[in-house]
Short mmCIF file of C-alpha atoms in Angstrom, two decimals:
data_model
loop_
_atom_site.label_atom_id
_atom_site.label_comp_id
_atom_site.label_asym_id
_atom_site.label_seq_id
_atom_site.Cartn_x
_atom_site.Cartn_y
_atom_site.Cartn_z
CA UNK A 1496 82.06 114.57 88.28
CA UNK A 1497 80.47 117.16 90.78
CA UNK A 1498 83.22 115.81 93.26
CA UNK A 1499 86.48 117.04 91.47
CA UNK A 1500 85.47 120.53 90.52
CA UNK A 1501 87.16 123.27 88.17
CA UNK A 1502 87.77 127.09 88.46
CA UNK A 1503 87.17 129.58 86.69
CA UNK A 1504 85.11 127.13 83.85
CA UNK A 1505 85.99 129.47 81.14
CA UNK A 1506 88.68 132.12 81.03
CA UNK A 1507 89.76 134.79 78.41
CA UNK A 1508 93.05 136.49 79.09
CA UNK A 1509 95.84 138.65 77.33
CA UNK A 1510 99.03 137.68 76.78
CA UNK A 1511 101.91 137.88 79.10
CA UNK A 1512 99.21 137.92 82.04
CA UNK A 1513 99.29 134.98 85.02
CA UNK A 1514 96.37 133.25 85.43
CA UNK A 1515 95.45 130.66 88.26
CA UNK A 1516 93.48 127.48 87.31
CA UNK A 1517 92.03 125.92 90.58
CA UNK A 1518 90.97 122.37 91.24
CA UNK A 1519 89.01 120.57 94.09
CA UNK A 1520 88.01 117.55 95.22
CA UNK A 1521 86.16 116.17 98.06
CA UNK A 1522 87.43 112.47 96.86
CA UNK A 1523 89.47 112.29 99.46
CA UNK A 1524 91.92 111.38 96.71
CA UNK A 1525 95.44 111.80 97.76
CA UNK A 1526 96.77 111.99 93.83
CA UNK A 1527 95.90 114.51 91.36
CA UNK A 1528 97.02 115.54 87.76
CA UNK A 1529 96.61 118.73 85.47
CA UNK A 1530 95.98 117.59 82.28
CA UNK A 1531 95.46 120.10 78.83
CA UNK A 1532 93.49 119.03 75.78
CA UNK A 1533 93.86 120.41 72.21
CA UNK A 1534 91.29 119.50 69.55
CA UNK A 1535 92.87 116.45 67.90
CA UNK A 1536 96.26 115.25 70.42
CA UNK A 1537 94.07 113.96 72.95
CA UNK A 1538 94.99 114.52 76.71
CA UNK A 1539 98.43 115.35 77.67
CA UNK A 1540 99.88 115.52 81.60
CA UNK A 1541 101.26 118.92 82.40
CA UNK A 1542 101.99 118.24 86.51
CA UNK A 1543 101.68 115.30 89.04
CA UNK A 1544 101.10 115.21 92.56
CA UNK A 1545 101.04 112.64 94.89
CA UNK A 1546 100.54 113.98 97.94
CA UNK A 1547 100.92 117.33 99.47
CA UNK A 1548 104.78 117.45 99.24
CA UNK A 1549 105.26 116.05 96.22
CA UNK A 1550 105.24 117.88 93.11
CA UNK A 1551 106.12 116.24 89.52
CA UNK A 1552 106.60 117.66 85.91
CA UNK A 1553 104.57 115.78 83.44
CA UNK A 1554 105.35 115.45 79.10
CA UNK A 1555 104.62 119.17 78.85
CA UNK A 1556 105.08 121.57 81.59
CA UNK A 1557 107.38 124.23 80.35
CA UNK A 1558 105.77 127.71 80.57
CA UNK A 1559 103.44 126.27 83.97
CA UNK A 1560 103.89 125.53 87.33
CA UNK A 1561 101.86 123.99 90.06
CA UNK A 1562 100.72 124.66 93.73
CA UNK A 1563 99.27 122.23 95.90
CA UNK A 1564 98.13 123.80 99.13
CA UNK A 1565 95.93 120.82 100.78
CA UNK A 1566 95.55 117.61 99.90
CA UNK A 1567 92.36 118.58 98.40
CA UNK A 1568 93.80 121.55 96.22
CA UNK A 1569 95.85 121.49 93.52
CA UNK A 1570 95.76 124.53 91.28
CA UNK A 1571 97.72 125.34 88.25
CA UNK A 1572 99.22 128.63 87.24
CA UNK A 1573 100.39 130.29 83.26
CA UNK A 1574 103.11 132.44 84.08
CA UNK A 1575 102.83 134.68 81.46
CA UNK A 1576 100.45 133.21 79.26
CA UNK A 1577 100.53 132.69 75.36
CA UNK A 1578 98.56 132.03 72.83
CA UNK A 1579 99.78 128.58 72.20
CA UNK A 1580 98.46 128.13 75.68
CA UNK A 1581 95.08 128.20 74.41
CA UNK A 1582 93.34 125.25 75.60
CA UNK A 1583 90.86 122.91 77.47
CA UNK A 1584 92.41 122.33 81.02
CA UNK A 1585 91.63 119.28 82.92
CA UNK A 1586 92.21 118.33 86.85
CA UNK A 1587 91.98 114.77 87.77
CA UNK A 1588 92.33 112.90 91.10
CA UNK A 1589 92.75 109.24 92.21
CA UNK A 1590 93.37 106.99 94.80
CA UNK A 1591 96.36 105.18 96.04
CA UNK A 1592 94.54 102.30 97.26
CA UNK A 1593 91.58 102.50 95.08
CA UNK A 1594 91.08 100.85 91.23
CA UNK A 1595 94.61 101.21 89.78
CA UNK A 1596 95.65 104.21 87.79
CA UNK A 1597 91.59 105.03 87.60
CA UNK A 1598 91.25 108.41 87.61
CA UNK A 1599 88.39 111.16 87.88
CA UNK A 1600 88.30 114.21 86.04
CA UNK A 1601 86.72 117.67 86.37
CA UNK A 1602 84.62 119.08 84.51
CA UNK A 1603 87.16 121.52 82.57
CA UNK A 1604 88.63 124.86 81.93
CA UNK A 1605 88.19 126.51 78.79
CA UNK A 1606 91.36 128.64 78.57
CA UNK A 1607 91.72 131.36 75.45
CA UNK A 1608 94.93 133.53 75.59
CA UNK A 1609 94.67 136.39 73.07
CA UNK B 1099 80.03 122.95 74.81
CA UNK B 1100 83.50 122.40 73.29
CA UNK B 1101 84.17 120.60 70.61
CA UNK B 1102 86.64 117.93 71.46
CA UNK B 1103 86.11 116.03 68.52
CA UNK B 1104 87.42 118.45 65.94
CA UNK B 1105 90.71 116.25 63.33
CA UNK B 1106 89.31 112.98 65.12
CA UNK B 1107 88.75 110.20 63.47
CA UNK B 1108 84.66 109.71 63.08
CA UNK B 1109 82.58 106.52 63.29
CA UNK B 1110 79.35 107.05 62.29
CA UNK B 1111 76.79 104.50 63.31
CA UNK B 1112 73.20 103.57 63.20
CA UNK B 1113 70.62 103.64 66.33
CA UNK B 1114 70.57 100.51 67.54
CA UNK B 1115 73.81 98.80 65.80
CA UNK B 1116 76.72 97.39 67.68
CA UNK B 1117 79.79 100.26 67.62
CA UNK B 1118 83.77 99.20 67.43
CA UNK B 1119 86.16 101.92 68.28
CA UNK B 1120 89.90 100.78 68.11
CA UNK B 1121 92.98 101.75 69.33
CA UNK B 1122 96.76 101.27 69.28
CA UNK B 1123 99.05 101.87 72.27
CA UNK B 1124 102.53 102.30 72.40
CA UNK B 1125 104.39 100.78 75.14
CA UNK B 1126 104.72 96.80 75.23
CA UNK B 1127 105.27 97.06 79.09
CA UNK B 1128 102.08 98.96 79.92
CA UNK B 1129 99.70 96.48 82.00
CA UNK B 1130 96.70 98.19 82.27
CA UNK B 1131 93.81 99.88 80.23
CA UNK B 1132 91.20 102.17 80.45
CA UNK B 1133 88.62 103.69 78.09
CA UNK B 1134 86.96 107.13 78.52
CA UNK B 1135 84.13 108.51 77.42
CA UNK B 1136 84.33 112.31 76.89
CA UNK B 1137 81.04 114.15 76.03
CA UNK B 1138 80.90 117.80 74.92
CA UNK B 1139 81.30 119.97 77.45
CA UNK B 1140 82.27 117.52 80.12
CA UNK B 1141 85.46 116.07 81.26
CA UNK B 1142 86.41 112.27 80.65
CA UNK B 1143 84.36 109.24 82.29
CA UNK B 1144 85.43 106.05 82.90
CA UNK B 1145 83.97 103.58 81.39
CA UNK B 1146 85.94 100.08 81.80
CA UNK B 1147 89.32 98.67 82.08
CA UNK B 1148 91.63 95.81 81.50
CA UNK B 1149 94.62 93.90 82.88
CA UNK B 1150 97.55 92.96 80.26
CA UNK B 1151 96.50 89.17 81.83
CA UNK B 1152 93.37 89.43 80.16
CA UNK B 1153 91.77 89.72 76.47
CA UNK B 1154 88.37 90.20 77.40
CA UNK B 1155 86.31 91.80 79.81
CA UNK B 1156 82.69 92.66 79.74
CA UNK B 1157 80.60 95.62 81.33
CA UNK B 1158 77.06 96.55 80.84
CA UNK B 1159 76.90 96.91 76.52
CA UNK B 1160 80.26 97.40 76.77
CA UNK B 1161 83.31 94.66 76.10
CA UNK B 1162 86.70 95.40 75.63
CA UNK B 1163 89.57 93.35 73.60
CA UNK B 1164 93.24 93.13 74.14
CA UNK B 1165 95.40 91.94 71.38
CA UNK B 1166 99.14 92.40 73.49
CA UNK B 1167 100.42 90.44 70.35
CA UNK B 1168 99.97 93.58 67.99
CA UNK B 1169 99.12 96.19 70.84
CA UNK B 1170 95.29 96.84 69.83
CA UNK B 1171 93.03 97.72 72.11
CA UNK B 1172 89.28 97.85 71.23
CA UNK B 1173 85.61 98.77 72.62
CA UNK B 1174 82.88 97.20 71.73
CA UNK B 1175 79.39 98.81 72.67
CA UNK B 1176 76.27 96.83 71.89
CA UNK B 1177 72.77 98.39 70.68
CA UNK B 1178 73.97 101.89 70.44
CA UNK B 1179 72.04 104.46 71.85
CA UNK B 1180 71.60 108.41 71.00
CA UNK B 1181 73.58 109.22 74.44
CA UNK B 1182 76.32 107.40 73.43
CA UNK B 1183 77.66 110.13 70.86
CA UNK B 1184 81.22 111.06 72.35
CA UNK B 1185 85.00 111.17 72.06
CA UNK B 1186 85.87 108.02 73.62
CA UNK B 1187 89.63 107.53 74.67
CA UNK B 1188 91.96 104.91 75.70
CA UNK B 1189 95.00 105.32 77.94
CA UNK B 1190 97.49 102.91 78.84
CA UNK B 1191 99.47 102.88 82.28
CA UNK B 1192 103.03 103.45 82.20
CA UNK B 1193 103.56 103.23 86.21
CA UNK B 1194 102.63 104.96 89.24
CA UNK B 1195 98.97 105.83 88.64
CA UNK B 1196 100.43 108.32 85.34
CA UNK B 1197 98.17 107.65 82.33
CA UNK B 1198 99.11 108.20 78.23
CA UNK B 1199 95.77 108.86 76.36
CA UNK B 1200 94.96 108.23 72.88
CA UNK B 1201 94.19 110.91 70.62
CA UNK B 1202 90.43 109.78 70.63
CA UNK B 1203 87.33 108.70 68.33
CA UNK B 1204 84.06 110.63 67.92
CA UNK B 1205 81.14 108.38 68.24
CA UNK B 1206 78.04 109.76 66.43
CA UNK B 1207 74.63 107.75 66.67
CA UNK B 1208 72.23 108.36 64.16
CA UNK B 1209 68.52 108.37 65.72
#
């Protein structure tokens, strides 16, 4: 979805190095959602967002954190990055008032931590 | 483009047959359903949802069940075509717009 859009689209780091995902959206979305996806366990929620002050861990977010600077970016950030960190990385957005819980998702970040 | 479908279960399915991909959720309380469609290289799509007050609901070649009874959820897409070869996922709402997604089913149409 060209209106939720991912940065960089594919990545290849070392590890112990921080690396900066960044998401946008021109939804106007006020909610938005970092998501990773490993080959076979589907999508899991790493951090939450509501709005621009509110920040919320998800099933899995030891070893990340999260930033959201506007309502319109929310980026997400491997302190020191591992291997096990290795994975497809997925922002989402949706709308308080809109369908519920529908949400729309980038298009992806290929992570690989060596 | 990455391969999301890699340890997923497969359905393989002939040009122009009627697909069923199925799926179990978890939580009794959830009230509402969604089904993705992931292709490769791209991030999820929506493709149609359900209320837990409902059983059936129909989109264009699409129709999705809901069996709350034994927590099944299932999508039905008629005449399958070549560009329907995905992962196709279904999440379940646990509450304040936060989604739990399946672990996904790779479609693959046979021309």
């Amino acid at each position: 979805d060209a209106d939720v859009t991912q940065t960089p689209r594919n990545r290849i780091t070392k590890t112990g190095k921080r690396i900066m995902l960044e998401c946008s959206q021109t939804k106007g979305h006020d909610r938005m959602y970092w998501y990773r996806q490993d080959p076979g366990l589907g999508l899991r929620l790493i951090y939450y967002s509501f709005d621009v002050k509110d920040i919320n861990k998800g099933e899995i977010s030891d070893g990340y954190s999260v930033s959201r600077q506007a309502q319109a970016k929310f980026s997400l950030s491997l302190e020191s990055a591992i291997p096990n960190q290795t994975a497809l990385y997925f922002c989402a957005t949706s709308a308080h008032s809109g369908r519920i819980d529908e949400q729309f998702f980038g298009p992806g970040t290929r992570l690989t931590v060596l | 483009g990455e391969s999301v479908g890699l340890h997923l279960p497969t359905l393989s399915v002939q040009e122009g047959d009627n697909s069923i991909i199925n799926c179990a959720y978890s939580n009794s309380a959830s009230d509402y359903f969604i089904w993705y469609k992931q292709e490769s290289g791209k991030g999820p799509q929506f493709i149609i949802d359900i209320r837990s007050n409902m059983d059936k609901r129909q989109g264009q070649r699409v129709t999705v069940l809901l069996n709350k009874t034994v927590k099944h959820l299932s999508l039905q897409i008629a005449a399958t075509q070549p560009g329907d070869s995905a992962v196709y996922f279904c999440a379940e709402s646990y509450g304040n717009n936060r989604l739990a997604f399946g672990k996904g089913n790779q479609v693959v149409v046979i021309p």
